[in-house]
């Protein structure tokens, strides 16, 4: 089935978008684009990316540095 993608931990005044938003064919890939604004506070943020398919959930964490 499809794997729905999401992210948490984004800094204020930022957005993330996935292309595509869900992966349908395995193995599949998606690109995430994180956009910040001039109001986004500088710092280090821990982002958690989640893939969900039915009752199966997989999380991966990474670090975003806004300089």
PDB file of C-alpha atoms in Angstrom, residues 3-54:
ATOM      1  CA  UNK A   3       3.247   5.142   2.501  1.00  0.00           C
ATOM      2  CA  UNK A   4       2.093   8.555   3.745  1.00  0.00           C
ATOM      3  CA  UNK A   5       4.891  10.957   4.708  1.00  0.00           C
ATOM      4  CA  UNK A   6       4.991  13.656   7.375  1.00  0.00           C
ATOM      5  CA  UNK A   7       7.469  15.685   9.416  1.00  0.00           C
ATOM      6  CA  UNK A   8       7.388  17.205  12.902  1.00  0.00           C
ATOM      7  CA  UNK A   9       9.806  19.498  14.718  1.00  0.00           C
ATOM      8  CA  UNK A  10       9.971  22.252  12.130  1.00  0.00           C
ATOM      9  CA  UNK A  11      10.978  25.653  13.473  1.00  0.00           C
ATOM     10  CA  UNK A  12       8.335  28.401  13.597  1.00  0.00           C
ATOM     11  CA  UNK A  13       7.780  30.254  10.316  1.00  0.00           C
ATOM     12  CA  UNK A  14       8.923  27.311   8.202  1.00  0.00           C
ATOM     13  CA  UNK A  15       7.174  24.775   6.012  1.00  0.00           C
ATOM     14  CA  UNK A  16       7.919  21.365   4.544  1.00  0.00           C
ATOM     15  CA  UNK A  17       6.505  19.740   1.444  1.00  0.00           C
ATOM     16  CA  UNK A  18       7.032  16.250   0.066  1.00  0.00           C
ATOM     17  CA  UNK A  19       7.204  15.426  -3.634  1.00  0.00           C
ATOM     18  CA  UNK A  20       5.387  13.117  -3.975  1.00  0.00           C
ATOM     19  CA  UNK A  21       3.386  13.343  -0.720  1.00  0.00           C
ATOM     20  CA  UNK A  22       3.009   9.555  -0.599  1.00  0.00           C
ATOM     21  CA  UNK A  23       5.103   6.707  -1.968  1.00  0.00           C
ATOM     22  CA  UNK A  24       2.998   4.116  -3.779  1.00  0.00           C
ATOM     23  CA  UNK A  25       5.544   1.822  -5.431  1.00  0.00           C
ATOM     24  CA  UNK A  26       8.210   0.049  -3.361  1.00  0.00           C
ATOM     25  CA  UNK A  27      10.997   0.835  -3.247  1.00  0.00           C
ATOM     26  CA  UNK A  28      10.054   4.455  -3.684  1.00  0.00           C
ATOM     27  CA  UNK A  29      11.550   7.831  -3.013  1.00  0.00           C
ATOM     28  CA  UNK A  30      10.271  11.255  -2.073  1.00  0.00           C
ATOM     29  CA  UNK A  31      12.019  14.587  -1.879  1.00  0.00           C
ATOM     30  CA  UNK A  32      11.291  16.918   1.020  1.00  0.00           C
ATOM     31  CA  UNK A  33      11.703  20.662   0.636  1.00  0.00           C
ATOM     32  CA  UNK A  34      12.013  22.718   3.827  1.00  0.00           C
ATOM     33  CA  UNK A  35      11.511  26.454   3.451  1.00  0.00           C
ATOM     34  CA  UNK A  36      12.338  28.973   6.140  1.00  0.00           C
ATOM     35  CA  UNK A  37      11.582  32.672   6.276  1.00  0.00           C
ATOM     36  CA  UNK A  38      13.502  35.671   7.506  1.00  0.00           C
ATOM     37  CA  UNK A  39      11.550  35.333  10.770  1.00  0.00           C
ATOM     38  CA  UNK A  40      12.729  31.763  11.382  1.00  0.00           C
ATOM     39  CA  UNK A  41      14.960  31.791  14.445  1.00  0.00           C
ATOM     40  CA  UNK A  42      18.528  30.647  13.958  1.00  0.00           C
ATOM     41  CA  UNK A  43      19.344  27.439  15.740  1.00  0.00           C
ATOM     42  CA  UNK A  44      19.435  23.664  15.594  1.00  0.00           C
ATOM     43  CA  UNK A  45      16.193  21.735  15.235  1.00  0.00           C
ATOM     44  CA  UNK A  46      15.505  18.013  15.418  1.00  0.00           C
ATOM     45  CA  UNK A  47      13.138  16.912  12.668  1.00  0.00           C
ATOM     46  CA  UNK A  48      11.288  13.612  12.785  1.00  0.00           C
ATOM     47  CA  UNK A  49      10.197  12.185   9.456  1.00  0.00           C
ATOM     48  CA  UNK A  50       7.447   9.588   9.591  1.00  0.00           C
ATOM     49  CA  UNK A  51       6.254   7.073   7.045  1.00  0.00           C
ATOM     50  CA  UNK A  52       2.886   5.443   7.737  1.00  0.00           C
ATOM     51  CA  UNK A  53       1.267   2.562   5.895  1.00  0.00           C
ATOM     52  CA  UNK A  54      -1.726   1.060   7.645  1.00  0.00           C
TER      53      UNK A  54
END
